Backbone as a chain_set.jsonl record, in Angstrom:
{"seq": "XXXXXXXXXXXXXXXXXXXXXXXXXXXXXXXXXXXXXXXXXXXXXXXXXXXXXXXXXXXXXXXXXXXXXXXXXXXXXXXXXXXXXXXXXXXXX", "coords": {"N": [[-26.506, 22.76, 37.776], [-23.141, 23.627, 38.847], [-19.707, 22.632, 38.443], [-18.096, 24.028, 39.894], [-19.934, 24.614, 42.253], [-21.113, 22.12, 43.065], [-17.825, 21.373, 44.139], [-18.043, 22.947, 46.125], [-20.053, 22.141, 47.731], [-18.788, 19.606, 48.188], [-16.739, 19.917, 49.272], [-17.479, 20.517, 51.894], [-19.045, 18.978, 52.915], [-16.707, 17.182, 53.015], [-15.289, 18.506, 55.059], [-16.655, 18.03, 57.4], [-19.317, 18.514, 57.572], [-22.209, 16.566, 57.982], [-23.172, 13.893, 56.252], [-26.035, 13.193, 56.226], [-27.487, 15.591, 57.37], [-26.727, 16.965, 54.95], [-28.413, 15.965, 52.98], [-30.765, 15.967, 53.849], [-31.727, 18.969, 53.294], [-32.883, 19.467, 50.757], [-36.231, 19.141, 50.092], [-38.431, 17.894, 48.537], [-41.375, 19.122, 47.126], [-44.637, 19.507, 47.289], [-47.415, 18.997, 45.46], [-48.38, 21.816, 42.999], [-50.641, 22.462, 41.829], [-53.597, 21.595, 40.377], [-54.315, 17.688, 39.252], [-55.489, 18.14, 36.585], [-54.115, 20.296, 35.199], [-52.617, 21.932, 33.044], [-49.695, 22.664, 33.8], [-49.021, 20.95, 35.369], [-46.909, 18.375, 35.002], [-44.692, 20.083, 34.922], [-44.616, 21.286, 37.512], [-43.972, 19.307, 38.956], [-41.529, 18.442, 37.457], [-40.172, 21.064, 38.595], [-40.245, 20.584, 41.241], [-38.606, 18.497, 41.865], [-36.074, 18.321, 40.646], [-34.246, 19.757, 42.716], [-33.381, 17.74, 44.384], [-32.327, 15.861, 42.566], [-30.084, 17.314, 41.948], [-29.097, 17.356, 43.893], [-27.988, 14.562, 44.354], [-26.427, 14.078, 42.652], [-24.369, 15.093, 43.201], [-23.941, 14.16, 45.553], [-23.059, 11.579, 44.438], [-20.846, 12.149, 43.265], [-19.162, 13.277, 45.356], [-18.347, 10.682, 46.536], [-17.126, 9.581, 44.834], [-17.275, 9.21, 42.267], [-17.683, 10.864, 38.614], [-19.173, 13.53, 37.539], [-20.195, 12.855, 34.573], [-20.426, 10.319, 34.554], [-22.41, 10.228, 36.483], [-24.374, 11.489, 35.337], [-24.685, 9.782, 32.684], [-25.887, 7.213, 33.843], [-27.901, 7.887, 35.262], [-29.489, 9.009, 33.17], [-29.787, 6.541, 31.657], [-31.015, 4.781, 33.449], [-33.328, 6.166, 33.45], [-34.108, 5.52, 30.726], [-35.014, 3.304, 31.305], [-36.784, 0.121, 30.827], [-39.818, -0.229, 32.407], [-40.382, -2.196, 34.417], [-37.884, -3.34, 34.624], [-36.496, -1.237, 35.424], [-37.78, -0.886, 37.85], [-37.126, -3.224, 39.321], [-34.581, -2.8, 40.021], [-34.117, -0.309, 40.91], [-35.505, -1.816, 43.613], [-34.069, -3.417, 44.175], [-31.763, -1.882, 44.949], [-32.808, -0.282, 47.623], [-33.096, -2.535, 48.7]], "CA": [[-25.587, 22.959, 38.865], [-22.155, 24.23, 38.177], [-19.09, 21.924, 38.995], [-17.692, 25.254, 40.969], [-20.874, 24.424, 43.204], [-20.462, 20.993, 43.641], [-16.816, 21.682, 44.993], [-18.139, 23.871, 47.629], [-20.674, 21.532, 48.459], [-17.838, 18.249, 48.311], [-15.655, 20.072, 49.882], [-18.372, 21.109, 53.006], [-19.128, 16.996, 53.248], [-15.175, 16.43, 53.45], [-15.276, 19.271, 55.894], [-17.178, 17.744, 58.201], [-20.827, 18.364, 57.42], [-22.963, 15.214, 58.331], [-24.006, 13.366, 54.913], [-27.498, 13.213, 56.616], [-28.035, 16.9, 56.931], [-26.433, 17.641, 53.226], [-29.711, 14.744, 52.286], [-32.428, 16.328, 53.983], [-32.017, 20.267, 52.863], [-33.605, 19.321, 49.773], [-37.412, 18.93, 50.229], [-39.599, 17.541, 47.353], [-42.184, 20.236, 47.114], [-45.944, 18.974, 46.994], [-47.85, 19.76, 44.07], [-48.997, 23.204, 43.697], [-51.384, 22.44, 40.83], [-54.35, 20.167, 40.083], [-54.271, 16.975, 37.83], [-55.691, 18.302, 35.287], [-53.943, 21.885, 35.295], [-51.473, 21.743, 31.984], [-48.466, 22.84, 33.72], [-48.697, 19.932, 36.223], [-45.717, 18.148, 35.107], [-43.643, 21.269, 34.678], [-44.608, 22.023, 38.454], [-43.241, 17.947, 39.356], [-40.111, 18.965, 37.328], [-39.394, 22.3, 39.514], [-40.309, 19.833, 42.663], [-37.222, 17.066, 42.031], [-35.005, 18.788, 40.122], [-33.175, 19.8, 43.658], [-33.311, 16.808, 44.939], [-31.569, 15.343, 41.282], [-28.805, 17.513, 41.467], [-28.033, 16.805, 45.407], [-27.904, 12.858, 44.128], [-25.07, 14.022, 41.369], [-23.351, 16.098, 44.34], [-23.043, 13.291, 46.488], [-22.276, 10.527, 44.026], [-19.21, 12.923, 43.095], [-18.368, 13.245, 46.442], [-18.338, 9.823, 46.434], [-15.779, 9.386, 43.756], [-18.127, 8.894, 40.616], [-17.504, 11.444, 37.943], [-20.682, 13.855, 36.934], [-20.575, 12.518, 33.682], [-20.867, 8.838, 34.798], [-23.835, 9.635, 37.079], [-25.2, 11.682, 34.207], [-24.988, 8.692, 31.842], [-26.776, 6.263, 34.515], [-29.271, 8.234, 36.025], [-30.142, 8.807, 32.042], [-30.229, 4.874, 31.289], [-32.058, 4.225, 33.895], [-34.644, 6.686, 33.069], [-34.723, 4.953, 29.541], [-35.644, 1.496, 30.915], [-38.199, -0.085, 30.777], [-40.751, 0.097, 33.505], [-39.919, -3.695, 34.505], [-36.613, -3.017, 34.724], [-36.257, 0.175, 36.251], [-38.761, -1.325, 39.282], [-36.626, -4.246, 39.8], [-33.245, -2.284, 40.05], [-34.84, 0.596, 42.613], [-36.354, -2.678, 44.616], [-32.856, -4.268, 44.407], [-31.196, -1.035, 45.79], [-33.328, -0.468, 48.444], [-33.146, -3.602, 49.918]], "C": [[-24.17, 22.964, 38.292], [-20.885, 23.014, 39.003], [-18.592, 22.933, 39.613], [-18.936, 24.921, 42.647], [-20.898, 22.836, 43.99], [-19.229, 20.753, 44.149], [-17.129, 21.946, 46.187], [-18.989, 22.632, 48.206], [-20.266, 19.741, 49.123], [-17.365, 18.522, 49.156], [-16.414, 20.285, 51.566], [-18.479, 20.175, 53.954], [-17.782, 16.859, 53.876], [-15.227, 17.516, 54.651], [-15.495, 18.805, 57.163], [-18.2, 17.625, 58.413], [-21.375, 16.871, 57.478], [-23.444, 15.025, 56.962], [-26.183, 13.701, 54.617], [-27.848, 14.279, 56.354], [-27.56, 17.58, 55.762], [-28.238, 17.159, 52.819], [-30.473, 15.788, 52.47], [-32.445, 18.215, 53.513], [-32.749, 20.0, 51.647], [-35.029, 18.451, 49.92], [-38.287, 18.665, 48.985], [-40.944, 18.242, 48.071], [-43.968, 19.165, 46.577], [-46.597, 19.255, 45.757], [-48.502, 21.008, 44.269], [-50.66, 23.262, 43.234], [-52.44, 21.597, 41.106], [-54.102, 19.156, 39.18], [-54.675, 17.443, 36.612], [-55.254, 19.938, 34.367], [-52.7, 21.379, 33.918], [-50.034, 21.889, 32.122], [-48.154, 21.728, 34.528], [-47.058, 19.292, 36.584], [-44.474, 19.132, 35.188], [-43.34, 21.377, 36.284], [-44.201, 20.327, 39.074], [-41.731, 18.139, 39.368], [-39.401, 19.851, 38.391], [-39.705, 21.439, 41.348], [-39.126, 19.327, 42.943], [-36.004, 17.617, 41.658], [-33.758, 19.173, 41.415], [-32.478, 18.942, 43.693], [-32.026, 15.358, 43.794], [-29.881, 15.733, 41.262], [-28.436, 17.32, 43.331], [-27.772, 15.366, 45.018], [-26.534, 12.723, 43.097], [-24.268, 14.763, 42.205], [-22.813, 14.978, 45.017], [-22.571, 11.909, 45.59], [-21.079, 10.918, 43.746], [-18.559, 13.116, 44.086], [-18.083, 11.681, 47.034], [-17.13, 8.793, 45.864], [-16.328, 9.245, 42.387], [-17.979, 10.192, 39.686], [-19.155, 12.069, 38.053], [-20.986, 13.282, 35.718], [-20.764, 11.014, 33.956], [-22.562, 8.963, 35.854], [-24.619, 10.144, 36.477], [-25.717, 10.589, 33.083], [-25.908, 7.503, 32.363], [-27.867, 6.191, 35.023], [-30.243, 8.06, 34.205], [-30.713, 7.358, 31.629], [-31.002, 4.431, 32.461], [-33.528, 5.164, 34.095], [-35.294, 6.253, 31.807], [-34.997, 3.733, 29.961], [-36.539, 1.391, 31.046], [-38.536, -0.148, 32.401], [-40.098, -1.134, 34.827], [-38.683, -3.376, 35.214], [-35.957, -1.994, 35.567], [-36.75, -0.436, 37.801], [-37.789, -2.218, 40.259], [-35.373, -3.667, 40.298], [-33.417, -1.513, 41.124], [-35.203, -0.807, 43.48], [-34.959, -3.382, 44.825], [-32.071, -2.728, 45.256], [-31.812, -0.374, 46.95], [-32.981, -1.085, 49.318], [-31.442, -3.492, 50.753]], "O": [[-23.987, 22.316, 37.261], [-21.192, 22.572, 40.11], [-18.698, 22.385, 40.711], [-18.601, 25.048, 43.825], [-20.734, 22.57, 45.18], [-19.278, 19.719, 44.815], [-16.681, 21.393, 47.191], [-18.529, 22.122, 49.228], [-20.849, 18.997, 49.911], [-17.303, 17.716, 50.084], [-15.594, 20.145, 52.473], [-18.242, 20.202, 55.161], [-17.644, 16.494, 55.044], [-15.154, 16.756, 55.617], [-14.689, 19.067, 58.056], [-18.54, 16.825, 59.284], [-20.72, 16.034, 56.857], [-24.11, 15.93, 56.459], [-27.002, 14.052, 53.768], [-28.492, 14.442, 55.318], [-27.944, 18.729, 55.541], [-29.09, 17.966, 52.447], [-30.874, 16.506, 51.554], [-33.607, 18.619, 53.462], [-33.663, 20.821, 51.722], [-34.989, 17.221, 49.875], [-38.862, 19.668, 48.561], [-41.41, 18.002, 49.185], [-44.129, 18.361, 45.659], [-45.928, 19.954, 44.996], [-49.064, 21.349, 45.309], [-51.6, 23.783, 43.835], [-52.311, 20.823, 42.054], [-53.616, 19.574, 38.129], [-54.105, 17.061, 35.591], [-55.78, 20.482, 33.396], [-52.004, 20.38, 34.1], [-49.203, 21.555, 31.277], [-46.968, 21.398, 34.49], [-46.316, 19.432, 37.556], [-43.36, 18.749, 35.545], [-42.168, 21.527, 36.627], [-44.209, 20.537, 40.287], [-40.922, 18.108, 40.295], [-38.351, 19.55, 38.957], [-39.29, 21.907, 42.408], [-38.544, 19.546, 44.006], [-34.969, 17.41, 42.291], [-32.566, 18.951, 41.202], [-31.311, 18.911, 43.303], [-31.305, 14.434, 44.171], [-28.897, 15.095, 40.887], [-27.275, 17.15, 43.703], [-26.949, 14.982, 45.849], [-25.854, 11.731, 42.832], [-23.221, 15.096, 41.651], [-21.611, 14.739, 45.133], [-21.706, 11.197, 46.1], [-20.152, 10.129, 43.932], [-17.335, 13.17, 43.966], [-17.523, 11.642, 48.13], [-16.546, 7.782, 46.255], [-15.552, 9.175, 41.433], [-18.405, 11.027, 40.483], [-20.118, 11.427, 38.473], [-22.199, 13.102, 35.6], [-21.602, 10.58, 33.167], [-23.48, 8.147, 35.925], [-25.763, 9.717, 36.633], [-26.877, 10.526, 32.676], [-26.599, 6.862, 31.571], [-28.634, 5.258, 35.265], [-31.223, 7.347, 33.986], [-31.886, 7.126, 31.336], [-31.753, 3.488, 32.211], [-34.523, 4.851, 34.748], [-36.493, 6.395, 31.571], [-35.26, 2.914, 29.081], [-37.336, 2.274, 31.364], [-37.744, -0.122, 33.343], [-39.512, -0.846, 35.871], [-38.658, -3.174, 36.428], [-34.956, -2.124, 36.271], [-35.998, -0.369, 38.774], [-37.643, -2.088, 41.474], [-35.053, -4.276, 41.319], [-32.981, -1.853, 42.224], [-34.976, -0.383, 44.613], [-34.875, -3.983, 45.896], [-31.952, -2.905, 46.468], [-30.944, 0.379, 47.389], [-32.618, -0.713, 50.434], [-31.184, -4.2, 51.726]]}, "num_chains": 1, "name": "protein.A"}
């Protein structure tokens, strides 16, 4: 996603657009595949990937830099399992 795109879509939010209906246009796509089909994960990837870059749209509209929610979303894809669980279960609540 292009920071030219995330403008339009900051600027849409500041506009007036409801946060809510920015959220829900992005639909996580079911699987198309079977478990045991080889592209499986590939066809997970092309599921979230929207849904990834609306989460770096609105933390920037937010005030967070792309490169800060690039660096965090990354570290918390490197933690550990443990760790990662507890942090999602703490933001949640």
């Amino acid at each position: 996603m292009t920071d030219a795109v995330t403008k339009h879509r900051s600027s849409a939010i500041a506009g007036g657009q409801n946060i809510t209906n920015f959220r829900s246009q992005a639909m996580i796509a079911a699987p198309r595949i079977s478990h045991d089909h080889p592209n499986r994960l590939h066809d997970c990837q092309r599921s979230i990937v929207t849904d990834l870059d609306n989460l770096i749209d609105r933390a920037t509209v937010a005030g967070w830099s792309r490169r800060e929610v690039v660096m965090v979303r990354a570290d918390l894809l490197d933690a550990e399992p443990e760790d990662a669980g507890g942090l999602l279960r703490t933001m949640v609540d």
